[in-house]
Amino acid sequence: MTAEKLQVAFTDILKAHQRISPYIHKTPVFKNSKINDLVHRELYFKAENLQKTGSFKARGALNAVLQLKEKQTNLKGVVTHSSGNHGQATAWAARTTGLQCSIVVPSYSPAVKMEAIKEYGAELVECGPLPTDRNAACEKIAAEKKYEMIPPFDHYHVIAGQGTIAVEFLEAVPNLDAILVPISGGGMIAGIAVAAKHIKPNIKVYAVEPEGKILEKSLRAEEMLWPNPPQYLNTIADGIRLQQTGHLTWPFLLQLVEKEVFTVNNEEIIKAMKFVFQRMKLVIEAASGAAVAAAMSDQLQKLDKKIQHIGVILCGGNVDIDKLPWF
Amino acid sequence: MTAEKLQVAFTDILKAHQRISPYIHKTPVFKNSKINDLVHRELYFKAENLQKTGSFKARGALNAVLQLKEKQTNLKGVVTHSSGNHGQATAWAARTTGLQCSIVVPSYSPAVKMEAIKEYGAELVECGPLPTDRNAACEKIAAEKKYEMIPPFDHYHVIAGQGTIAVEFLEAVPNLDAILVPISGGGMIAGIAVAAKHIKPNIKVYAVEPEGKILEKSLRAEEMLWPNPPQYLNTIADGIRLQQTGHLTWPFLLQLVEKEVFTVNNEEIIKAMKFVFQRMKLVIEAASGAAVAAAMSDQLQKLDKKIQHIGVILCGGNVDIDKLPWF
């Protein structure tokens, strides 16, 4: 089988970084001696929970919006569907670039998430509970208002934007041997893998999934074995609850990401979240907790001892602090 | 009245900074556009919650321990009384410098705090509930073991160590017009005031107190009007619950700190803590929340509009995340 040529190159990611850097935070990298003692490796935490809008999604959404504006100087607005981090990120990216924005959200979305999107000045459009309802609502708005759609992960400009995380991470910590990346649709890990593998070809990029995703089986089979339509997993990590990866992100996973996947359950995620809150003084959402749980897992203990310097992506901090999962 | 010559000079603080910098974090300074919109000023948050041991106390304790070691090369150990941030900081400073350490704590101290101190390798000694019990236990240990006492605030080397916060803060944000500093014994604000006023003579240093401290009355009377022995205030901000300031810190307050004091209550502190958790993704303790509450107060709105760039000290993050005050 000949490997498909990947549609995002390292130079695309460097250009994305130049494009978005004036607006995003170069997030800090933290270390913690207690966790290093526990796991007998050196861990480095890239704090995208401190990113604009509270998650890494600001990078990809902004890069996509800016690239659209470069091509379509008369662009009026953008639309997407997401009550979560991508919704906030797209609303913020639109406001930052002076565009109008509609965000389609399921009508049962928590009020706190809808408020966050409204605060960035976006119009909220409620829709039915099915993924197909959302797409239909998006397409209707795009057609009527002549807005462009910004997909949450399955888009090359979004992937390039997320890849900028790795550019900053390896600049700050050049000796990383591996990176643990929470995965949902796969946009973040695709971008990170392109950049990290280019900068340091021997680096290992591991996906971290919630129980039930069963990514490893598809990776080893080199085939997307998931049922259609895409399902949501029953996990507290709402940011990574989509079972199926994207179709555009899939070839990146196949070519660049380790076949060995880290799988974590709710209990492990909560324990990891509590560690980060209590010891590192950072508010993280459960999807970030998943990456930390992987770092604290028995599975990690079994990795080759040469994998000594390990990066952990704290992908976001958008958790409702009135509903922390350990209360 | 002739002003008493202050016993900590800016050069002492610079030397302290050189001495402790290899061991402490140069903590980041954060901004938040939402809070700036709310208060119509530019706020800068010095994140000492991310400092070693989870609070600024690491600076003062380490400076005091290192200065002791410079003088007494055969020093065996140090002792102090505190179940809180100063206890952890002293235990950490002792371990960092290869000294033994005993920490005297009231027997009713929360297990989580005792555990933290033990993790730094210190011996825990339980004592009775009165301030006099603690002092007696400390003196006994100091005499028996030939340890030196590290006081929590009323000590010039401790004050000099805390002053290093301002050196870093004004290096990062040279145009600060004012700094809001939570006050308990006054060691932190004394050190910060010496450094900040030296670097920028027109800067205003404001104390932030919990309800019931009534610092402003003493400052305006230029006399310590509090009852003896020192009382604890009924506040959720356990890090700043001592009503009376120190006797060594007092002249610094009188000469360098604004007479106008910011007073905040529990409700305001909780609201501010929640803002920082939810919006800034930082875990802070209630004493830090007090400074943020001052920044969000009506009283701040009434300050001269020329006071535009305001520093806020997030002094610590040692809150029990199983007992957050809004649950």
XYZ file of C-alpha atoms in Angstrom:
654
model
C 0.000 0.000 0.000
C 1.443 3.395 -0.957
C 0.960 6.024 1.676
C -1.355 8.813 0.642
C 0.358 12.204 0.362
C -0.622 14.239 3.425
C -2.348 17.528 2.694
C -0.814 19.558 5.497
C 2.946 20.149 5.390
C 5.221 21.572 8.050
C 5.502 24.816 6.089
C 1.704 25.195 6.262
C 1.961 24.962 10.037
C 4.766 27.527 10.210
C 2.700 29.878 8.061
C -0.301 29.257 10.293
C 1.838 30.115 13.301
C 2.913 33.418 11.748
C -0.695 34.137 10.843
C -2.230 33.481 14.268
C 0.614 34.482 16.618
C -0.434 38.132 16.940
C -3.769 37.014 18.436
C -3.127 33.858 20.434
C -1.136 33.186 23.578
C 2.178 31.374 23.420
C 1.014 29.224 26.305
C 3.447 28.345 29.098
C 4.935 24.895 29.637
C 4.830 23.663 33.235
C 6.747 20.988 35.093
C 5.835 19.378 38.404
C 8.369 17.564 40.555
C 5.742 15.523 42.408
C 4.364 13.906 39.259
C 7.896 13.279 37.956
C 8.670 11.420 41.169
C 5.499 9.382 40.736
C 6.070 8.350 37.125
C 9.888 8.275 37.053
C 10.014 10.368 33.871
C 10.202 14.065 33.097
C 6.790 15.393 32.155
C 6.139 18.720 30.450
C 2.651 20.192 30.338
C 1.648 22.515 27.497
C -1.045 24.674 29.075
C -3.583 25.241 26.298
C -6.176 25.627 29.045
C -4.665 29.122 29.321
C -5.151 29.707 25.593
C -7.637 32.328 24.329
C -11.206 30.967 24.765
C -9.850 28.377 27.211
C -8.780 25.744 24.685
C -6.428 24.986 21.794
C -9.389 25.278 19.423
C -8.686 29.013 19.136
C -5.634 28.162 17.016
C -7.343 26.113 14.349
C -10.490 28.208 14.140
C -8.508 31.427 13.796
C -6.192 29.999 11.175
C -9.157 28.812 9.119
C -10.934 32.163 9.404
C -7.813 34.132 8.497
C -7.100 31.947 5.482
C -10.684 32.395 4.310
C -10.358 36.155 4.636
C -7.144 36.129 2.594
C -8.997 34.467 -0.273
C -12.406 36.107 0.050
C -11.906 39.740 0.843
C -15.669 40.313 0.869
C -16.370 37.475 3.315
C -19.268 38.431 5.594
C -19.322 35.768 8.220
C -18.708 32.219 9.377
C -20.860 29.455 10.812
C -20.243 26.247 12.678
C -21.987 23.816 14.981
C -20.627 23.211 18.459
C -21.786 24.115 21.922
C -18.290 23.408 23.125
C -14.753 24.623 22.624
C -14.930 24.914 18.853
C -18.058 27.043 19.114
C -16.371 29.474 21.471
C -13.205 29.444 19.381
C -15.036 30.198 16.136
C -17.081 32.980 17.744
C -13.867 34.485 19.127
C -12.014 34.106 15.802
C -14.868 35.860 13.996
C -14.947 38.739 16.438
C -11.147 39.016 16.333
C -11.224 39.348 12.553
C -14.305 41.564 12.322
C -16.633 38.923 10.852
C -20.197 38.012 11.706
C -20.785 34.584 13.167
C -23.594 32.090 13.754
C -23.120 29.093 16.011
C -25.540 26.166 15.783
C -26.050 24.438 19.136
C -28.351 21.626 20.227
C -31.285 23.088 22.172
C -30.339 21.049 25.276
C -26.891 22.704 25.602
C -25.938 23.934 29.085
C -26.727 27.625 29.597
C -23.162 28.335 30.738
C -21.775 27.242 27.353
C -24.344 29.219 25.386
C -23.526 32.308 27.467
C -19.817 31.980 26.686
C -20.538 31.890 22.950
C -22.897 34.865 23.169
C -20.252 36.846 25.022
C -18.038 36.630 21.950
C -20.832 38.322 20.022
C -22.011 35.352 17.966
C -25.614 34.616 17.048
C -26.837 31.366 18.618
C -29.081 29.105 16.543
C -30.682 26.172 18.345
C -31.263 22.892 16.543
C -32.376 19.312 17.184
C -30.298 16.661 18.938
C -28.989 14.667 15.957
C -25.658 15.310 14.192
C -27.662 15.522 10.940
C -29.827 18.305 12.438
C -26.711 20.342 13.078
C -25.299 19.948 9.621
C -28.629 20.850 8.067
C -28.900 23.996 10.196
C -25.335 25.010 9.319
C -25.874 24.522 5.617
C -29.080 26.528 5.712
C -27.352 29.460 7.423
C -24.342 29.259 5.101
C -26.626 29.385 2.055
C -28.940 32.114 3.329
C -26.339 34.440 4.821
C -23.474 33.572 2.503
C -21.341 32.546 5.473
C -18.504 30.053 5.241
C -18.502 26.897 7.354
C -15.611 26.311 9.820
C -15.528 22.570 10.624
C -14.323 21.531 14.091
C -11.523 19.213 12.909
C -11.905 17.823 9.407
C -10.336 20.741 7.572
C -6.714 21.254 6.543
C -6.514 24.836 7.781
C -7.860 23.769 11.151
C -5.318 20.941 11.315
C -2.500 23.360 10.417
C -3.634 25.726 13.160
C -3.610 23.018 15.828
C -0.144 21.941 14.673
C 1.252 25.236 15.949
C 1.034 23.760 19.470
C 3.913 21.422 18.606
C 6.024 24.211 17.096
C 5.890 26.095 20.397
C 6.221 22.966 22.513
C 9.398 21.720 20.827
C 10.844 25.210 20.819
C 10.362 25.307 24.603
C 11.401 21.667 25.210
C 13.583 20.464 22.325
C 14.372 17.121 23.934
C 10.835 15.722 24.053
C 10.801 12.002 23.271
C 7.029 11.641 23.075
C 3.791 13.631 23.255
C 0.469 12.483 24.712
C -2.457 14.035 22.839
C -6.173 13.645 23.662
C -8.073 12.626 20.541
C -11.632 13.135 19.344
C -11.993 13.981 15.649
C -8.214 13.982 15.349
C -7.505 17.541 14.203
C -5.168 18.348 17.052
C -3.144 15.158 16.905
C -2.884 15.337 13.108
C -1.405 18.842 13.229
C 0.839 18.066 16.173
C 2.136 14.906 14.501
C 3.052 16.717 11.271
C 4.985 19.413 13.104
C 6.585 17.228 15.779
C 7.702 14.505 13.351
C 9.181 17.119 11.036
C 11.129 18.843 13.805
C 12.166 15.582 15.471
C 11.559 12.505 13.304
C 12.095 10.036 16.163
C 9.505 11.580 18.444
C 6.513 9.401 19.265
C 3.026 10.877 19.137
C 0.493 8.905 21.193
C -3.271 9.312 21.090
C -5.181 9.318 24.387
C -8.810 8.217 24.145
C -11.749 7.706 26.503
C -12.919 4.119 27.021
C -15.078 2.868 24.169
C -13.417 4.667 21.270
C -11.314 1.633 20.309
C -9.007 3.647 18.093
C -6.169 1.140 18.317
C -8.189 -1.533 16.557
C -8.815 0.749 13.569
C -5.200 1.941 13.493
C -3.840 -1.602 13.479
C -6.357 -2.671 10.846
C -5.462 0.501 8.893
C -9.169 0.961 8.388
C -11.883 3.061 10.021
C -13.858 0.285 11.701
C -16.393 2.509 13.455
C -20.153 2.349 12.800
C -21.903 5.086 10.879
C -23.287 7.595 11.671
C -20.621 8.704 14.203
C -21.519 7.958 17.825
C -20.902 9.838 21.046
C -19.096 8.001 23.831
C -20.370 7.888 27.393
C -17.480 9.765 29.013
C -17.094 12.739 31.340
C -14.528 14.087 28.871
C -17.102 15.984 26.806
C -14.425 17.583 24.645
C -13.387 14.211 23.223
C -16.622 12.236 23.206
C -16.892 11.700 19.445
C -16.038 8.083 18.736
C -15.133 8.299 15.073
C -12.212 10.348 13.815
C -12.499 12.542 10.754
C -11.945 11.295 7.223
C -9.426 14.016 6.431
C -7.565 13.512 9.717
C -7.458 9.726 9.327
C -4.466 9.472 6.923
C -2.392 11.593 9.325
C -3.163 9.213 12.178
C -2.329 6.211 10.079
C 1.021 7.547 8.931
C 2.296 9.514 11.907
C 0.668 8.394 15.153
C 1.714 5.364 17.224
C -0.510 2.328 16.870
C -0.404 1.921 20.634
C -3.223 4.045 22.071
C -3.705 5.104 25.708
C -7.216 4.372 26.933
C -8.462 5.988 30.154
C -11.697 5.724 32.108
C -13.726 8.300 34.056
C -12.225 7.357 37.394
C -8.679 7.828 36.107
C -9.622 11.110 34.458
C -11.090 12.493 37.690
C -8.044 11.429 39.690
C -5.772 13.159 37.175
C -7.914 16.312 37.124
C -7.771 16.490 40.888
C -3.999 16.119 40.822
C -3.642 19.028 38.401
C -6.065 21.251 40.330
C -4.500 20.449 43.713
C -0.831 20.253 42.842
C -0.361 22.291 39.707
C -3.004 24.920 40.539
C -4.466 24.749 37.049
C -8.118 24.408 36.103
C -8.415 21.822 33.359
C -11.338 20.136 31.685
C -11.760 16.362 31.598
C -10.222 16.002 28.121
C -6.988 17.448 29.524
C -7.383 15.154 32.499
C -7.377 12.234 30.064
C -3.857 13.111 28.880
C -2.649 13.458 32.456
C -4.304 10.137 33.340
C -2.378 8.516 30.499
C 0.833 9.996 31.888
C 0.021 8.498 35.308
C -1.038 5.108 33.933
C 0.544 1.687 34.318
C 0.695 1.595 30.536
C 3.097 4.516 30.539
C 5.282 2.733 33.082
C 5.744 -0.022 30.536
C 7.065 2.277 27.806
C 10.729 1.991 26.878
C 12.807 3.831 29.480
C 14.461 5.747 26.649
C 11.191 7.640 26.334
C 12.176 9.909 29.174
C 10.923 13.401 28.320
C 7.202 13.310 27.730
C 4.965 16.169 26.635
C 1.370 16.261 27.836
C -1.195 18.472 26.108
C -3.534 20.193 28.563
C -5.922 20.896 25.704
C -8.507 22.989 27.526
C -9.885 24.337 30.774
C -13.554 24.783 29.970
C -15.148 22.943 32.850
C -18.171 24.262 34.748
C -16.655 24.943 38.170
C -20.096 24.655 39.756
C -20.225 21.052 38.541
C -16.775 19.591 39.120
C -16.952 15.843 38.598
C -15.639 14.899 42.046
C -18.433 16.689 43.896
C 7.634 62.768 63.883
C 10.795 61.542 62.195
C 10.335 58.400 60.157
C 12.162 55.395 61.497
C 14.903 54.104 59.170
C 13.592 50.991 57.473
C 15.670 47.868 58.033
C 15.237 46.346 54.561
C 16.690 48.251 51.612
C 16.171 47.660 47.893
C 19.692 46.230 47.634
C 18.758 43.609 50.264
C 15.865 42.558 48.026
C 18.063 42.394 44.929
C 20.541 40.231 46.830
C 17.677 38.045 48.048
C 16.538 37.664 44.449
C 20.001 36.529 43.342
C 20.126 34.132 46.286
C 16.755 32.456 45.754
C 16.383 32.634 41.947
C 18.075 29.274 41.261
C 15.377 27.516 43.310
C 12.147 29.440 42.820
C 9.922 29.981 39.805
C 9.863 33.333 38.071
C 6.073 33.138 38.091
C 4.125 34.241 35.027
C 2.014 37.392 34.811
C -1.436 36.912 33.310
C -3.938 39.301 31.792
C -7.621 38.716 31.201
C -9.640 40.772 28.746
C -12.975 39.975 30.378
C -12.000 41.414 33.749
C -10.444 44.456 32.076
C -13.764 45.090 30.340
C -15.533 44.779 33.689
C -13.311 47.139 35.658
C -12.266 49.528 32.861
C -8.596 49.273 33.818
C -5.707 47.043 32.794
C -5.127 44.355 35.403
C -2.005 42.206 35.662
C -1.979 39.089 37.814
C 1.287 37.848 39.334
C 0.681 34.110 39.690
C 2.400 33.180 42.938
C -0.113 30.350 43.195
C 2.215 28.685 40.672
C 5.230 29.308 42.924
C 7.077 26.382 44.562
C 4.950 25.039 47.469
C 1.916 26.811 46.003
C 2.504 30.243 47.531
C 4.836 33.250 47.670
C 5.973 32.078 51.121
C 8.658 29.974 49.434
C 10.562 33.186 48.637
C 10.829 34.559 52.158
C 11.409 31.235 53.869
C 14.162 30.270 51.436
C 15.881 33.637 51.685
C 15.874 33.421 55.473
C 17.218 29.848 55.450
C 19.945 30.668 52.935
C 21.065 33.738 54.880
C 21.204 31.648 58.047
C 23.355 29.079 56.285
C 25.726 31.773 55.041
C 26.362 32.848 58.638
C 26.181 29.503 60.421
C 27.920 26.939 58.295
C 27.245 24.247 60.904
C 23.488 24.954 61.057
C 21.582 21.699 61.563
C 17.987 22.624 61.092
C 15.141 25.106 61.248
C 11.801 25.243 63.027
C 8.622 27.250 62.672
C 4.955 27.079 63.549
C 2.375 27.095 60.785
C 0.014 24.515 59.394
C -0.347 26.673 56.322
C 1.726 28.167 53.561
C 4.664 29.200 55.718
C 4.917 25.688 57.142
C 5.097 24.148 53.692
C 7.502 26.842 52.515
C 9.876 26.345 55.431
C 9.811 22.558 55.060
C 10.585 22.946 51.359
C 13.326 25.520 51.974
C 14.967 23.191 54.507
C 14.865 20.223 52.145
C 16.156 22.376 49.281
C 19.151 23.441 51.347
C 19.836 20.080 53.000
C 18.684 21.058 56.492
C 16.496 19.249 58.988
C 13.168 20.808 59.829
C 10.459 20.659 62.485
C 7.071 22.281 61.927
C 4.805 22.965 64.888
C 1.113 22.685 63.994
C -2.048 22.906 66.101
C -3.421 19.397 66.673
C -6.712 20.293 64.956
C -4.991 21.109 61.609
C -6.578 19.573 58.506
C -4.941 16.282 57.493
C -4.383 17.543 53.946
C -2.154 20.367 55.215
C -0.180 18.086 57.513
C 0.359 15.658 54.647
C 1.769 18.407 52.442
C 4.295 19.384 55.103
C 5.302 15.758 55.696
C 5.855 15.280 51.978
C 8.611 17.875 52.118
C 10.340 15.685 54.689
C 9.732 17.793 57.783
C 8.970 16.463 61.254
C 5.487 17.480 62.432
C 5.045 18.463 66.067
C 1.481 18.937 67.302
C 0.669 21.570 69.910
C -2.298 23.203 71.644
C -4.670 25.717 70.026
C -3.320 29.017 71.441
C -0.692 31.195 69.694
C 1.295 31.009 72.958
C 1.307 27.161 72.749
C 2.938 27.382 69.346
C 5.643 29.764 70.367
C 6.456 27.672 73.422
C 6.718 24.501 71.314
C 8.967 26.252 68.780
C 11.273 27.614 71.433
C 11.541 24.206 73.073
C 12.534 22.543 69.797
C 14.956 25.334 68.911
C 16.685 24.958 72.277
C 16.761 21.162 72.329
C 17.779 20.557 68.724
C 19.766 23.735 68.199
C 17.524 24.677 65.291
C 16.971 28.248 64.206
C 13.491 29.745 64.127
C 12.078 31.023 60.796
C 9.228 33.432 61.601
C 6.339 33.684 59.126
C 6.561 37.438 58.515
C 8.230 39.454 61.278
C 11.799 38.997 60.094
C 13.864 41.189 57.783
C 15.173 38.323 55.674
C 11.640 37.062 55.161
C 10.490 40.554 54.180
C 13.396 40.855 51.720
C 12.487 37.513 50.160
C 8.857 38.490 49.635
C 10.018 41.768 48.075
C 11.432 39.835 45.140
C 7.854 39.485 43.843
C 7.867 43.195 43.016
C 11.256 43.035 41.299
C 9.892 40.436 38.876
C 6.503 42.090 38.555
C 7.862 45.508 37.568
C 10.384 43.924 35.243
C 7.495 42.199 33.448
C 5.113 45.192 33.624
C 7.136 48.402 34.034
C 4.124 50.680 33.738
C 2.217 49.487 36.809
C 0.529 52.398 38.592
C -0.573 50.424 41.656
C -0.374 46.982 43.261
C -3.067 45.265 45.348
C -1.510 43.064 48.032
C -3.377 40.799 50.485
C -2.189 41.493 54.026
C -1.943 39.385 57.150
C 1.232 39.897 59.201
C 2.481 42.293 56.544
C 5.701 40.608 55.396
C 4.699 40.435 51.760
C 3.403 43.989 51.455
C 6.422 45.359 53.339
C 8.861 43.727 50.912
C 6.794 44.585 47.854
C 6.486 48.213 48.959
C 10.242 48.636 49.449
C 11.029 47.242 46.010
C 8.156 48.811 44.101
C 8.607 52.286 45.572
C 12.332 52.154 44.855
C 11.829 51.125 41.231
C 8.890 53.465 40.677
C 8.486 56.069 43.432
C 4.996 57.123 42.322
C 3.523 53.632 42.414
C 0.771 53.069 44.968
C 0.819 49.944 47.125
C -2.596 49.068 48.564
C -3.302 46.540 51.293
C -6.278 44.202 50.866
C -7.755 42.879 54.108
C -10.632 40.613 55.144
C -13.512 42.263 57.018
C -12.746 42.875 60.677
C -9.030 43.644 60.416
C -9.587 47.427 60.463
C -6.070 48.178 59.265
C -7.010 51.589 57.905
C -7.875 52.909 61.367
C -4.416 51.972 62.686
C -2.649 53.343 59.615
C -4.437 56.693 59.865
C -3.808 56.884 63.606
C -0.188 55.865 62.897
C -0.517 53.465 65.813
C -1.204 49.742 66.154
C -4.678 49.920 67.663
C -5.327 46.179 67.800
C -5.940 44.266 71.039
C -3.321 41.911 72.428
C -2.776 39.006 72.155
C -3.267 38.934 68.327
C -6.659 37.624 67.230
C -7.741 35.515 64.279
C -10.464 36.911 62.042
C -13.536 34.958 61.049
C -12.802 34.772 57.306
C -12.611 32.064 54.642
C -9.246 33.536 53.638
C -7.259 31.382 56.064
C -3.946 32.655 54.688
C -4.662 36.183 55.919
C -6.730 35.638 59.046
C -4.316 37.192 61.531
C -5.774 40.548 62.586
C -2.658 42.249 63.883
C 0.318 43.020 61.681
C 3.869 42.372 62.846
C 5.870 44.857 64.855
C 8.804 44.735 62.442
C 6.562 45.030 59.390
C 4.568 47.931 60.861
C 7.039 50.783 60.085
C 7.101 49.685 56.426
C 3.315 49.895 56.246
C 3.269 53.271 57.863
C 5.860 54.776 55.531
C 5.180 53.073 52.204
C 1.638 51.710 51.990
C -1.464 53.756 51.133
C -3.647 54.694 54.079
C -6.678 53.703 52.021
C -7.232 49.967 52.575
C -9.425 47.620 50.519
C -11.739 45.572 52.729
C -13.494 42.513 51.269
C -16.004 40.043 52.697
C -16.427 36.295 52.194
C -19.086 36.678 49.537
C -16.884 38.957 47.446
C -13.906 36.636 47.905
C -15.868 33.612 46.698
C -17.187 35.504 43.683
C -13.641 36.543 42.776
C -12.265 33.026 43.281
C -14.937 31.636 40.986
C -14.093 34.213 38.340
C -10.422 33.234 38.407
C -11.175 29.492 38.335
C -13.746 29.799 35.553
C -12.232 32.487 33.373
C -8.521 32.436 34.054
C -8.258 28.661 34.634
C -6.163 29.156 37.736
C -6.659 27.510 41.120
C -6.260 30.162 43.804
C -6.833 30.184 47.521
C -9.157 32.638 49.230
C -6.363 35.066 50.158
C -5.654 35.491 46.439
C -9.385 35.827 45.881
C -9.339 38.773 48.284
C -6.959 40.704 46.011
C -9.095 39.907 42.973
C -12.225 40.945 44.896
C -10.553 44.286 45.633
C -9.823 44.674 41.923
C -13.506 44.029 41.140
C -14.834 46.291 43.905
C -16.775 49.562 43.722
C -13.973 51.047 45.773
C -11.535 50.421 42.935
C -13.919 52.110 40.511
C -13.582 55.265 42.578
C -9.782 55.417 42.300
C -8.275 58.157 40.194
C -8.525 57.192 36.530
C -4.795 57.855 36.200
C -4.299 54.624 38.136
C -4.780 52.590 35.003
C -2.358 49.647 35.164
C -2.981 47.680 38.323
C -1.033 44.687 39.594
C -2.859 42.011 41.575
C -0.917 39.503 43.673
C -2.338 35.986 43.430
C -0.431 35.068 46.558
C -1.219 31.356 46.727
C -3.194 28.392 45.459
C -3.319 26.132 48.499
C -7.016 25.443 48.713
C -8.455 21.998 49.449
C -10.182 21.216 46.165
C -12.481 18.774 47.954
C -13.797 21.679 49.999
C -14.166 24.591 47.619
C -16.105 27.349 49.377
C -18.897 27.575 46.790
C -19.952 23.956 47.192
